[in-house]
Tab-separated table of C-alpha atoms and ligand atoms in Angstrom:
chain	number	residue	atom	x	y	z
A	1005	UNK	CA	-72.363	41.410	-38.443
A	1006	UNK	CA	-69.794	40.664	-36.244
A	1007	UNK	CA	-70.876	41.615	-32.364
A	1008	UNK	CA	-68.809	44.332	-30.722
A	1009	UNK	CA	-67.427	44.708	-27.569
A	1010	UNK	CA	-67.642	47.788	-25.512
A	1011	UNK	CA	-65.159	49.566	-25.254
A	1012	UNK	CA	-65.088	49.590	-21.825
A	1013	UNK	CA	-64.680	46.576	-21.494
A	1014	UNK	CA	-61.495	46.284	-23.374
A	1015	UNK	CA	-60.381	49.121	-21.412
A	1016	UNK	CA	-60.815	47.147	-18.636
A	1017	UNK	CA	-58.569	43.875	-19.841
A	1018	UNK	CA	-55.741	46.109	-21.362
A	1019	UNK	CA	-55.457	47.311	-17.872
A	1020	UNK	CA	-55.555	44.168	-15.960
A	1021	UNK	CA	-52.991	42.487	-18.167
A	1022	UNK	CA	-50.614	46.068	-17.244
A	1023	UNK	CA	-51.184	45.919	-13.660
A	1024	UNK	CA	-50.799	42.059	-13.236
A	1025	UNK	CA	-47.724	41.117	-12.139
A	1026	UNK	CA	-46.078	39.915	-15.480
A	1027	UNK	CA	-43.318	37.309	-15.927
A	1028	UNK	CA	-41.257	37.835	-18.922
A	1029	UNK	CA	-42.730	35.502	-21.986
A	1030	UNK	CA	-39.410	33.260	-22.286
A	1031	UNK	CA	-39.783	32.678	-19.180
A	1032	UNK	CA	-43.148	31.864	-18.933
A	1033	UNK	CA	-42.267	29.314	-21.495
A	1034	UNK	CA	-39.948	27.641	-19.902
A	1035	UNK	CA	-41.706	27.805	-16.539
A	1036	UNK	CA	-45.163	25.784	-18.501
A	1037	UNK	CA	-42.610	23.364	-20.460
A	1038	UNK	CA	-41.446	22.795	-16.700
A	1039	UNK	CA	-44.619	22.006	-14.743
A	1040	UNK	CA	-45.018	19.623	-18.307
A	1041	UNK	CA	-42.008	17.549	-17.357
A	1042	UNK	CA	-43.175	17.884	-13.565
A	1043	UNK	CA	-46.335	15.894	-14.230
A	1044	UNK	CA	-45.085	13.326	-16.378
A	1045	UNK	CA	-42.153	12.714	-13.685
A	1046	UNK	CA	-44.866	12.132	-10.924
A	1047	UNK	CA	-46.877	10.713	-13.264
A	1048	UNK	CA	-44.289	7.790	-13.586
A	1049	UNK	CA	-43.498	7.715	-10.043
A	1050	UNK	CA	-46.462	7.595	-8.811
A	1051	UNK	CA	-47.983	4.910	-10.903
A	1052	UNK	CA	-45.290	2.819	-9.709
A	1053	UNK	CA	-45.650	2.607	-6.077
A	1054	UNK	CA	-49.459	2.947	-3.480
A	1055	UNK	CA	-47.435	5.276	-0.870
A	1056	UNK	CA	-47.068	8.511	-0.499
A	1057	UNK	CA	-45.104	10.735	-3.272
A	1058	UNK	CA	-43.172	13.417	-2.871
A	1059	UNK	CA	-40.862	15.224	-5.214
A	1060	UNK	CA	-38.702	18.501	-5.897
A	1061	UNK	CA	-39.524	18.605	-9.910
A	1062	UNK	CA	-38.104	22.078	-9.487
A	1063	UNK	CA	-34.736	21.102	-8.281
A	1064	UNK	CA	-34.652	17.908	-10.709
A	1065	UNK	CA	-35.330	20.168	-13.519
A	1066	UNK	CA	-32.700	21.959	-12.607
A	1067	UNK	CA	-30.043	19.256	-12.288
A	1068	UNK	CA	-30.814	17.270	-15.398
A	1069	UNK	CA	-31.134	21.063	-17.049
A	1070	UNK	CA	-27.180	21.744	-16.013
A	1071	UNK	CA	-26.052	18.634	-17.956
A	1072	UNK	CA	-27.170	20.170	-20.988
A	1073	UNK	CA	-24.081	21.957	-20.616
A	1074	UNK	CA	-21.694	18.597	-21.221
A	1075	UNK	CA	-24.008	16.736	-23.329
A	1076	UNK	CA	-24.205	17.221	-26.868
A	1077	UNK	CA	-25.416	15.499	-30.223
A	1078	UNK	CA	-28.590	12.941	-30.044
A	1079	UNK	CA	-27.574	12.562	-25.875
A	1080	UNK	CA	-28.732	16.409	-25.511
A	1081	UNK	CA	-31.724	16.436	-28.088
A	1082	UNK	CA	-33.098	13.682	-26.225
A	1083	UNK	CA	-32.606	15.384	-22.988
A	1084	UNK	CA	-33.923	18.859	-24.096
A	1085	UNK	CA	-37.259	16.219	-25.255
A	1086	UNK	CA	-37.214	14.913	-22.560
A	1087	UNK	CA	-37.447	17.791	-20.299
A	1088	UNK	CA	-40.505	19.123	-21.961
A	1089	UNK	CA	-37.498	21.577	-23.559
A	1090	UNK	CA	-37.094	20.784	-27.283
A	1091	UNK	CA	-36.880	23.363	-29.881
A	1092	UNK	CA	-35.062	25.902	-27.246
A	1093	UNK	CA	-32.062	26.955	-27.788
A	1094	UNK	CA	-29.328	25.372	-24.629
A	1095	UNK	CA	-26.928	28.002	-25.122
A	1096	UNK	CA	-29.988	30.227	-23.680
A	1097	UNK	CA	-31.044	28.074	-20.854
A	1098	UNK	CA	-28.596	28.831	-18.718
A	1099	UNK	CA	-29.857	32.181	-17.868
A	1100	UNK	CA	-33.270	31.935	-18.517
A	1101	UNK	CA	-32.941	29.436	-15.271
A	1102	UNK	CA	-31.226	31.821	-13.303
A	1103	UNK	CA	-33.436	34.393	-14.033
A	1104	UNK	CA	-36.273	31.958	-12.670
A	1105	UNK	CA	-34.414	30.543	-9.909
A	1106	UNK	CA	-34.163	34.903	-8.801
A	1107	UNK	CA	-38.414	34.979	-9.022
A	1108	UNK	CA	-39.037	31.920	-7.124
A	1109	UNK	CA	-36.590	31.820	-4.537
A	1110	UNK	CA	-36.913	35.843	-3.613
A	1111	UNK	CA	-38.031	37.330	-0.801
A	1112	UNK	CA	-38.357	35.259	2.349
A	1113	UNK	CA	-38.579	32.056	0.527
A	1114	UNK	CA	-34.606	31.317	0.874
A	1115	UNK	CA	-35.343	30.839	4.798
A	1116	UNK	CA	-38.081	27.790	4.203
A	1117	UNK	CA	-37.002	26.516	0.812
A	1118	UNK	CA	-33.883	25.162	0.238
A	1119	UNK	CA	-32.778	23.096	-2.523
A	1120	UNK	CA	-29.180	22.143	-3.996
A	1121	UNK	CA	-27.930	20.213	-7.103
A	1122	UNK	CA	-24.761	18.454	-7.343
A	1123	UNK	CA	-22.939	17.160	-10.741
A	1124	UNK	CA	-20.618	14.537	-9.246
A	1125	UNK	CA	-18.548	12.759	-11.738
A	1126	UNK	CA	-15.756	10.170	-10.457
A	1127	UNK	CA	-12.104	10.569	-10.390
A	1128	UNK	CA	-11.241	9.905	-13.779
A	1129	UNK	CA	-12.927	12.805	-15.592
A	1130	UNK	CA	-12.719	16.197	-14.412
A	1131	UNK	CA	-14.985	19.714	-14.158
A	1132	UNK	CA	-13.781	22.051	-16.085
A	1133	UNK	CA	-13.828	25.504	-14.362
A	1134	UNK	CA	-16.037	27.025	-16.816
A	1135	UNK	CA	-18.609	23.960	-16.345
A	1136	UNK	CA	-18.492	24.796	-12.510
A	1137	UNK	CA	-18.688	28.337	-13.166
A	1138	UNK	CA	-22.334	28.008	-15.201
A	1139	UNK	CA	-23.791	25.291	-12.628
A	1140	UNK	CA	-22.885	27.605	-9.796
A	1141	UNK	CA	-24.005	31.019	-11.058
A	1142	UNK	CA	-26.852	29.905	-13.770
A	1143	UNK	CA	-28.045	26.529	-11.786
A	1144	UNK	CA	-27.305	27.706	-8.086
A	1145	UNK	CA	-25.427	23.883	-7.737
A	1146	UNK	CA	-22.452	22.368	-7.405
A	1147	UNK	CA	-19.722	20.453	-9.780
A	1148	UNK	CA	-16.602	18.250	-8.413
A	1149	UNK	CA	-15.165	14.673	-8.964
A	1150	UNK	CA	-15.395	12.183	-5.584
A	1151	UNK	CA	-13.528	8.893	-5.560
A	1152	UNK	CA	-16.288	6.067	-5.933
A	1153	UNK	CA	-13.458	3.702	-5.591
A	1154	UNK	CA	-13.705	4.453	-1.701
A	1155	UNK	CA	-17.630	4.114	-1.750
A	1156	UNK	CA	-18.246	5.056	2.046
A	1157	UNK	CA	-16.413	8.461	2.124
A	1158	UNK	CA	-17.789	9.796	-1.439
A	1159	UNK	CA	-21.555	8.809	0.158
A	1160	UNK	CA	-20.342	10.643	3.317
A	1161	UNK	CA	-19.334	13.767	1.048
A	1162	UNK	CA	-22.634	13.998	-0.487
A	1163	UNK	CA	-24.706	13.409	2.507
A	1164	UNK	CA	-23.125	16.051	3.857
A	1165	UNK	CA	-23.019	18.312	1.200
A	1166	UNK	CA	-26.838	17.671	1.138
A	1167	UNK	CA	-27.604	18.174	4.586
A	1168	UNK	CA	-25.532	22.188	4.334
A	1169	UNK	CA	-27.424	22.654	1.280
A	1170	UNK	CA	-31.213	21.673	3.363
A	1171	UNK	CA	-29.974	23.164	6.467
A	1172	UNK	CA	-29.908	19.880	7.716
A	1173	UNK	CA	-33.153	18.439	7.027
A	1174	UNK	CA	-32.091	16.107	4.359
A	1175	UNK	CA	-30.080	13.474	5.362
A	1176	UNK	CA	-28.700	9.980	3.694
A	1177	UNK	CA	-29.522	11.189	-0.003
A	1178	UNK	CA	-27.485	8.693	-0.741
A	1179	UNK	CA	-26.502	4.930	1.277
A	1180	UNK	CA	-25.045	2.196	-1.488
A	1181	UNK	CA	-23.070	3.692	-3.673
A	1182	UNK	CA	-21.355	1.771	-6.424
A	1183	UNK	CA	-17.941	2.140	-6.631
A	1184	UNK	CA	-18.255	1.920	-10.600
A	1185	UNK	CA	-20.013	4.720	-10.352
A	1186	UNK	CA	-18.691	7.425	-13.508
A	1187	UNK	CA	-21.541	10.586	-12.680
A	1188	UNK	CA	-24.258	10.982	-10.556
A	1189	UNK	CA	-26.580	13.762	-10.217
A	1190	UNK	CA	-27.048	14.619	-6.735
A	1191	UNK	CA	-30.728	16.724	-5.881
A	1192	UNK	CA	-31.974	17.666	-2.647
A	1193	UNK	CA	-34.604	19.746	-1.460
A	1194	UNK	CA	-36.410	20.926	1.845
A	1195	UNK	CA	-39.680	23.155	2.506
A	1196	UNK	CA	-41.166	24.167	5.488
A	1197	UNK	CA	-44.430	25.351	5.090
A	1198	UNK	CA	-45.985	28.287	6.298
A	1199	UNK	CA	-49.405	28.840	5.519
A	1200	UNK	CA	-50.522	32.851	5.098
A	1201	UNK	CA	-52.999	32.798	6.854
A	1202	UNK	CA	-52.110	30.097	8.729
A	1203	UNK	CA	-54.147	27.634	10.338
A	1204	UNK	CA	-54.482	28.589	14.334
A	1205	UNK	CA	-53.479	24.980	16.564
A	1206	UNK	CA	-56.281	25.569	18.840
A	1207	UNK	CA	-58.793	24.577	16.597
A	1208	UNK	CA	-56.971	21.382	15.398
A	1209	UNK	CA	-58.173	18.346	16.577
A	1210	UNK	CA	-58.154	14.486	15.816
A	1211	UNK	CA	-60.218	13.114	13.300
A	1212	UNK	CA	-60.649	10.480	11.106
A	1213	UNK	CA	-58.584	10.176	7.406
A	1214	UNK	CA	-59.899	7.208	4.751
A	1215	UNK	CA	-56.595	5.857	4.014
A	1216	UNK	CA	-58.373	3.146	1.368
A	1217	UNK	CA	-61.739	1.556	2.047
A	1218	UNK	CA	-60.333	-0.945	4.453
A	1219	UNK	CA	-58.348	1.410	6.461
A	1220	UNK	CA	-58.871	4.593	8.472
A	1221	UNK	CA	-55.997	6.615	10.732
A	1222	UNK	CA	-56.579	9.067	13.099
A	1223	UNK	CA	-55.006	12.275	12.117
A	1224	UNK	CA	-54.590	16.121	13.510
A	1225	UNK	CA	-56.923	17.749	11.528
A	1226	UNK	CA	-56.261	22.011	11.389
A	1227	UNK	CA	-58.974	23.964	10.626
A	1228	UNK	CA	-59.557	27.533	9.658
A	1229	UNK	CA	-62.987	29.033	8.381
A	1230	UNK	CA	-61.902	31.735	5.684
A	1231	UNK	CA	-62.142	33.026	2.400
A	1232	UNK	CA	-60.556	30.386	-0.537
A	1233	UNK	CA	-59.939	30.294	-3.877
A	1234	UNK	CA	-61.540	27.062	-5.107
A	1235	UNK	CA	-62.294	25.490	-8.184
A	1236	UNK	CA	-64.212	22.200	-9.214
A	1237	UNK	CA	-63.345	20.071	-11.993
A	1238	UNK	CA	-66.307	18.138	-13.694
A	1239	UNK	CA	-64.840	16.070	-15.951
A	1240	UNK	CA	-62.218	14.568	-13.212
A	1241	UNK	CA	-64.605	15.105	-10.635
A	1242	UNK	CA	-62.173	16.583	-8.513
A	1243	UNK	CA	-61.905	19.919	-6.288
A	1244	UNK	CA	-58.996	21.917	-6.217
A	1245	UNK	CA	-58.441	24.523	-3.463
A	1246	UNK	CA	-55.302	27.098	-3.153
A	1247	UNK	CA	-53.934	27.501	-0.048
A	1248	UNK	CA	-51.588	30.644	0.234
A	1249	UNK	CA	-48.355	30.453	1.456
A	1250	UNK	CA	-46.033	33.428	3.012
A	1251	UNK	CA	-43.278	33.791	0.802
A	1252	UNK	CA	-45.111	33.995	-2.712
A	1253	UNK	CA	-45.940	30.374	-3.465
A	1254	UNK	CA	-49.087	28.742	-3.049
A	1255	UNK	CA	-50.433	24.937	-2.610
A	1256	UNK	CA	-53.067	23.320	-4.450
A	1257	UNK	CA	-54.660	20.155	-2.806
A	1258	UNK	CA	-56.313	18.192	-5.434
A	1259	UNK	CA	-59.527	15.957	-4.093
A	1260	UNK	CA	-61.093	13.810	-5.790
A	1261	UNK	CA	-64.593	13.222	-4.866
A	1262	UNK	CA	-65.501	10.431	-2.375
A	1263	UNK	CA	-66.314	7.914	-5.580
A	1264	UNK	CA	-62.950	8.730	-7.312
A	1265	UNK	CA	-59.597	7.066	-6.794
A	1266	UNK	CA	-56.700	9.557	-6.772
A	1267	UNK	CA	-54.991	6.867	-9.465
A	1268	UNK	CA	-57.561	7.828	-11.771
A	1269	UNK	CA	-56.880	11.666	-11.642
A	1270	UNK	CA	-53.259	11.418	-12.059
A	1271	UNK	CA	-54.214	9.382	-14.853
A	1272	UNK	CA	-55.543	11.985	-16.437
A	1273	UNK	CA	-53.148	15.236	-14.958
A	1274	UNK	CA	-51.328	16.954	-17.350
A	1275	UNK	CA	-49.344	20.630	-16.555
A	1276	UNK	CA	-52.304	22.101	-18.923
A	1277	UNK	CA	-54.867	20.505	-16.366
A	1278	UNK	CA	-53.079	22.990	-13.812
A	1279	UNK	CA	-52.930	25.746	-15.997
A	1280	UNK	CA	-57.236	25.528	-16.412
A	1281	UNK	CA	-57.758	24.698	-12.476
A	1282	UNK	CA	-55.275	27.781	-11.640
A	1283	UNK	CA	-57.472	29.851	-13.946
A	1284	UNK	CA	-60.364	28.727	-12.611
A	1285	UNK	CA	-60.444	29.123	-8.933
A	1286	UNK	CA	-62.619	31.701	-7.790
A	1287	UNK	CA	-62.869	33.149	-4.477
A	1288	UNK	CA	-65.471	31.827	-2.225
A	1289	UNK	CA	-66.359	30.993	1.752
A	1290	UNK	CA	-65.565	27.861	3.189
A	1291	UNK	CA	-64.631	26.199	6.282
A	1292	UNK	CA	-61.409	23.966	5.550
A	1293	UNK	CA	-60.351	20.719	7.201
A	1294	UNK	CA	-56.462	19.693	6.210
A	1295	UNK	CA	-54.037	17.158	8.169
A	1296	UNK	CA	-50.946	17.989	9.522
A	1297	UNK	CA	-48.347	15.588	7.637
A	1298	UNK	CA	-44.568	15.503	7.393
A	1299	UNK	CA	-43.119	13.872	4.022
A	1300	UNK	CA	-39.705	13.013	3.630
A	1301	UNK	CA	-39.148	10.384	0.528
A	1302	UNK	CA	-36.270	9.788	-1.317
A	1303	UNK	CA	-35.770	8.222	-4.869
A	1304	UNK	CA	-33.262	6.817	-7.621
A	1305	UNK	CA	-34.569	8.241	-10.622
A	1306	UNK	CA	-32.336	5.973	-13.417
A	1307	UNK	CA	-35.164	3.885	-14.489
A	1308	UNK	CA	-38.327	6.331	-14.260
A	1309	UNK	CA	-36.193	8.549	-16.181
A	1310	UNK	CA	-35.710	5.870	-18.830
A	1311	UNK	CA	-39.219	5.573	-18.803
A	1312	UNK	CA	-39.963	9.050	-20.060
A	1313	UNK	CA	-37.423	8.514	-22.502
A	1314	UNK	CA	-33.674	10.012	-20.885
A	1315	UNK	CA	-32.301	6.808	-21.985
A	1316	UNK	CA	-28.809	8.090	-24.099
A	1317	UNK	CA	-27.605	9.733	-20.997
A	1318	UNK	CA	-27.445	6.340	-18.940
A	1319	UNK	CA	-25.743	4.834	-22.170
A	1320	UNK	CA	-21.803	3.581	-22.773
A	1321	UNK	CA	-22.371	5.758	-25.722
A	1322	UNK	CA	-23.972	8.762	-24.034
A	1323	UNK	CA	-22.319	12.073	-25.546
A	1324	UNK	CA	-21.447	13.637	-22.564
A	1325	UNK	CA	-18.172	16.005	-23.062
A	1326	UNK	CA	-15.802	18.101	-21.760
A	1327	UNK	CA	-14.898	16.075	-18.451
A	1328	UNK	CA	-11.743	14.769	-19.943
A	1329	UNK	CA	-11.045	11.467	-20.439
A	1330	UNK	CA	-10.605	9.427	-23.837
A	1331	UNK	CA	-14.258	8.785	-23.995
A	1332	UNK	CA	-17.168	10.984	-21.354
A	1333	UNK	CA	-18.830	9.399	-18.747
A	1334	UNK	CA	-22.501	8.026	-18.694
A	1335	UNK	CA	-24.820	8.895	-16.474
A	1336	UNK	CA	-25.440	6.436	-13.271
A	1337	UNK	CA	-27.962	7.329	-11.470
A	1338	UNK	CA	-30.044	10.318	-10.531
A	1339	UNK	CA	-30.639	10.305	-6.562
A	1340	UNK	CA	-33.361	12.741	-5.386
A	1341	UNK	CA	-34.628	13.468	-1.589
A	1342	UNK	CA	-36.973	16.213	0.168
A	1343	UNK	CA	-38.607	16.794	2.413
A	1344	UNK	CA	-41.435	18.553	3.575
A	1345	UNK	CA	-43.668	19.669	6.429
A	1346	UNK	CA	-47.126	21.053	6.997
A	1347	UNK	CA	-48.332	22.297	10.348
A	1348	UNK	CA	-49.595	25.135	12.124
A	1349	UNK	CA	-46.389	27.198	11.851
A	1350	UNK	CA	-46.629	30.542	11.125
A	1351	UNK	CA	-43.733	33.730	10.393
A	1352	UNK	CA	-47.782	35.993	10.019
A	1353	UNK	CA	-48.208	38.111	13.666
A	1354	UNK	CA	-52.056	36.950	12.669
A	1355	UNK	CA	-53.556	33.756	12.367
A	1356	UNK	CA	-56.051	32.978	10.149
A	1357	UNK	CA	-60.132	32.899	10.968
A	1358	UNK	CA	-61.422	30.672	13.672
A	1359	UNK	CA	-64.775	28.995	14.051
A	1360	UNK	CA	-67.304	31.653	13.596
A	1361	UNK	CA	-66.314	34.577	11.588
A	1362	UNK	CA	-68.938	34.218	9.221
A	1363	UNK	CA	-72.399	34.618	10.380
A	1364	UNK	CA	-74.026	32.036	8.631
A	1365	UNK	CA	-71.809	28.974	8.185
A	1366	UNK	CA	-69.949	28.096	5.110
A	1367	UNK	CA	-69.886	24.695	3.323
A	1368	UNK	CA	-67.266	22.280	4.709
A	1369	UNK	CA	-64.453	21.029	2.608
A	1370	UNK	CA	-62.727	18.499	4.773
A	1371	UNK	CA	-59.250	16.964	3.343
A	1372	UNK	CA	-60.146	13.624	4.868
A	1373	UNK	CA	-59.391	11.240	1.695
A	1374	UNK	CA	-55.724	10.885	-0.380
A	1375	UNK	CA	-55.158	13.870	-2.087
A	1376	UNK	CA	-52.670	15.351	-4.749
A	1377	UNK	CA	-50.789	18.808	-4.284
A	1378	UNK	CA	-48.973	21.114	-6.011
A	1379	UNK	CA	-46.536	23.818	-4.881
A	1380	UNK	CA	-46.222	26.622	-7.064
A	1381	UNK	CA	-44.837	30.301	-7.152
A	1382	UNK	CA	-47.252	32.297	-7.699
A	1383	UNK	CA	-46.719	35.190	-10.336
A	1384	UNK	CA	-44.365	32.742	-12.890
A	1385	UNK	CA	-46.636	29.984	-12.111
A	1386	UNK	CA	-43.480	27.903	-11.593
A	1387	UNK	CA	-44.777	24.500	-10.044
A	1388	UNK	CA	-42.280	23.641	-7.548
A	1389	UNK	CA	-43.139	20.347	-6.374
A	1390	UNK	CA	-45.359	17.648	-6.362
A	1391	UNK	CA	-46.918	14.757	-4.306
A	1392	UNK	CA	-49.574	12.748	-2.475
A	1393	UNK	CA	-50.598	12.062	0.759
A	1394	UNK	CA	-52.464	8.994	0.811
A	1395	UNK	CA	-51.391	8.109	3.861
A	1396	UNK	CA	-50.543	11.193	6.295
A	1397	UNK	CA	-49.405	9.330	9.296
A	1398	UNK	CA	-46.025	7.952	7.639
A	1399	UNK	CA	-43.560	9.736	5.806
B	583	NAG	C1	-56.509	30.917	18.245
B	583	NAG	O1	-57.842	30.758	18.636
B	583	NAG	C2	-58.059	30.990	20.034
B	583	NAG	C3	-59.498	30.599	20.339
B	583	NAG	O2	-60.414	31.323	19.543
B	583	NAG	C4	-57.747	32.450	20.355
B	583	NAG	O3	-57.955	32.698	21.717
B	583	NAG	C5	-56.309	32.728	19.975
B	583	NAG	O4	-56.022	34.095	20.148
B	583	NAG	C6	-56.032	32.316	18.529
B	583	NAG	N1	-54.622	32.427	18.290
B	583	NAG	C7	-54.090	33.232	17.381
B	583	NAG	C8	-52.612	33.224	17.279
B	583	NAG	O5	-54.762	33.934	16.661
């Protein structure tokens, strides 16, 4: 006999899943293939350097997804692969991302978020206005030739251009440029952060962060006793705790236990991973502990790229059409920059709990050890960026 359940009970979960916010299920798709392609890119960042890490996977999948629009043949199968994006149909991307970029970047996000894309092929080839029409509307970027022949003033031109698109946080995305140079993508990306609640400055003090075993900074620790949403992860032996955020997204800081090294998680990370630790967190009293830290990093993403096999693209071969010329350009390099801060700043009129709402205290979760985070939206689930602090005195 198979057991029943009561019918209550479904009752209950066919009206959760109506009153949920719901994302549409394309998009949904596209926003888990995303955060797929997120990990692996930090994934292969990270593993190659011991600093911090900090990157806009949301504005990089965005770029590399508007040059599905020039590439074709094995060039833009191994893209769409590459992207975590096979087996969708490109003609349909185009809208599907606008339709995301409208979720995550609504309400007062546009003021603290900013992010811009740029498809910048040399002189010889050419945009066509329909091209520039889709990356502007569908991608929210930009499409021109520059003249890499006079190497200073096309840098200038897209260090400014990135600096109006971050409202000037961003600046020298790009220094060297090659004047061989046939099409680079451009990304850029900025992010204030304002916790909701936020953390009140009168509490924070100086305290000590374990940089490695041989090293310890002092850092300005914030602190807020509150409610969280918390989960632990036994297998990885990490905890993961949300921290809200005013304009609909939400941070996850990833920390491993004390006996753990944070290359061992990201070893084992995957956008799935996220998916079970979102799902997981439940709601619970704590008193918090978090550094203030200020990232600003900036990469050229040619060979990582290669590396999670975007190889055709960088090719003499690569298919890329429709920019004129006898034969399309290949793909250069990919130059990505953001930047990021995390502080006591606040758009709530209330700050968040002090030191003794609760009238027994709470355990004590104190981010005092490198740590992983991830920036998501919160109803498409739409991971927005990724990074670690192992360090939070440098950038
Ligand atoms: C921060 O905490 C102090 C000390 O408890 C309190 O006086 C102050 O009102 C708080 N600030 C805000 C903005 O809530």
């Amino acid at each position: 006999m198979t057991p029943s359940i009561p019918l209550s009970l479904v009752g209950l979960v066919l009206l959760s899943l109506v009153s949920s916010q719901t994302v549409d299920p394309s998009l949904q798709d596209l926003t888990n293939r995303m955060a797929d392609f997120a990990v692996q890119l930090y994934r292969a960042v990270s593993s190659q350097t011991d600093e911090n890490v900090y990157l806009s996977t949301f504005t990089l999948s965005t770029g590399l997804s508007a040059l599905l629009g020039v590439t074709s043949g094995p060039t833009q199968d191994q893209l769409l692969q590459g992207l975590s994006l096979s087996g969708l149909d490109p003609q349909s991307l185009p809208d599907l991302f606008q339709n995301l970029r409208t979720i995550v970047l609504q309400g007062g996000v546009a003021t603290n978020l900013r992010q811009g894309v740029a498809i910048l092929p040399s002189q010889e080839f050419k945009v066509s206005s329909s091209y520039l029409e889709q990356v502007q509307t569908k991608f929210g970027g930009n499409a021109q030739s520059l003249a890499y022949t006079v190497p200073q003033e096309a840098a200038d031109t897209i260090n400014h251009w990135a600096q109006e698109n971050t409202g000037n946080q961003v600046q020298e995305l790009v220094t060297n440029l090659d004047p061989q140079t046939q099409l680079l993508l451009a990304t850029a990306a900025s992010y204030q952060i304002r916790f909701s609640p936020s953390f009140n400055a009168s509490f924070t003090q100086d305290e000590r962060f374990y940089v490695d075993r041989y090293h310890i900074v002092m850092v300005p620790m914030m602190f807020r006793a509150d409610k969280y949403f918390l989960a632990y992860d036994r297998s990885l032996k990490v905890g993961v705790l949300k921290l809200s955020m005013a304009d609909g997204l939400a941070m996850l800081v990833v920390l491993p236990d004390e006996d753990v090294e944070v290359t061992t998680v990201e070893e084992e990370v995957t956008g799935e991973k996220i998916r079970a630790w979102m799902r997981q967190l439940k709601k619970t009293k704590l008193e918090v502990q978090l550094p203030r830290f200020l990232l600003e990093r900036s990469y050229s993403l040619r060979d990582v790229l290669q590396t999670l096999s975007i190889t055709r693209l960088f090719q003499d071969d690569a298919d890329i059409i429709n920019m004129g010329g006898a034969k399309g350009p290949k793909l250069t390099q990919v130059h990505h920059k953001s930047v990021m801060s995390v502080d006591e700043s606040s758009d709530d009129i209330t700050t968040g709990g002090g030191g003794s709402v609760f009238s027994t205290l709470p355990p004590r979760l104190t981010i005092n050890r490198p740590f992983i985070f991830i920036i998501y939206q919160q109803t498409s689930s739409s991971v927005l960026f990724m990074g670690r602090v192992i360090d939070p005195t440098k950038k």
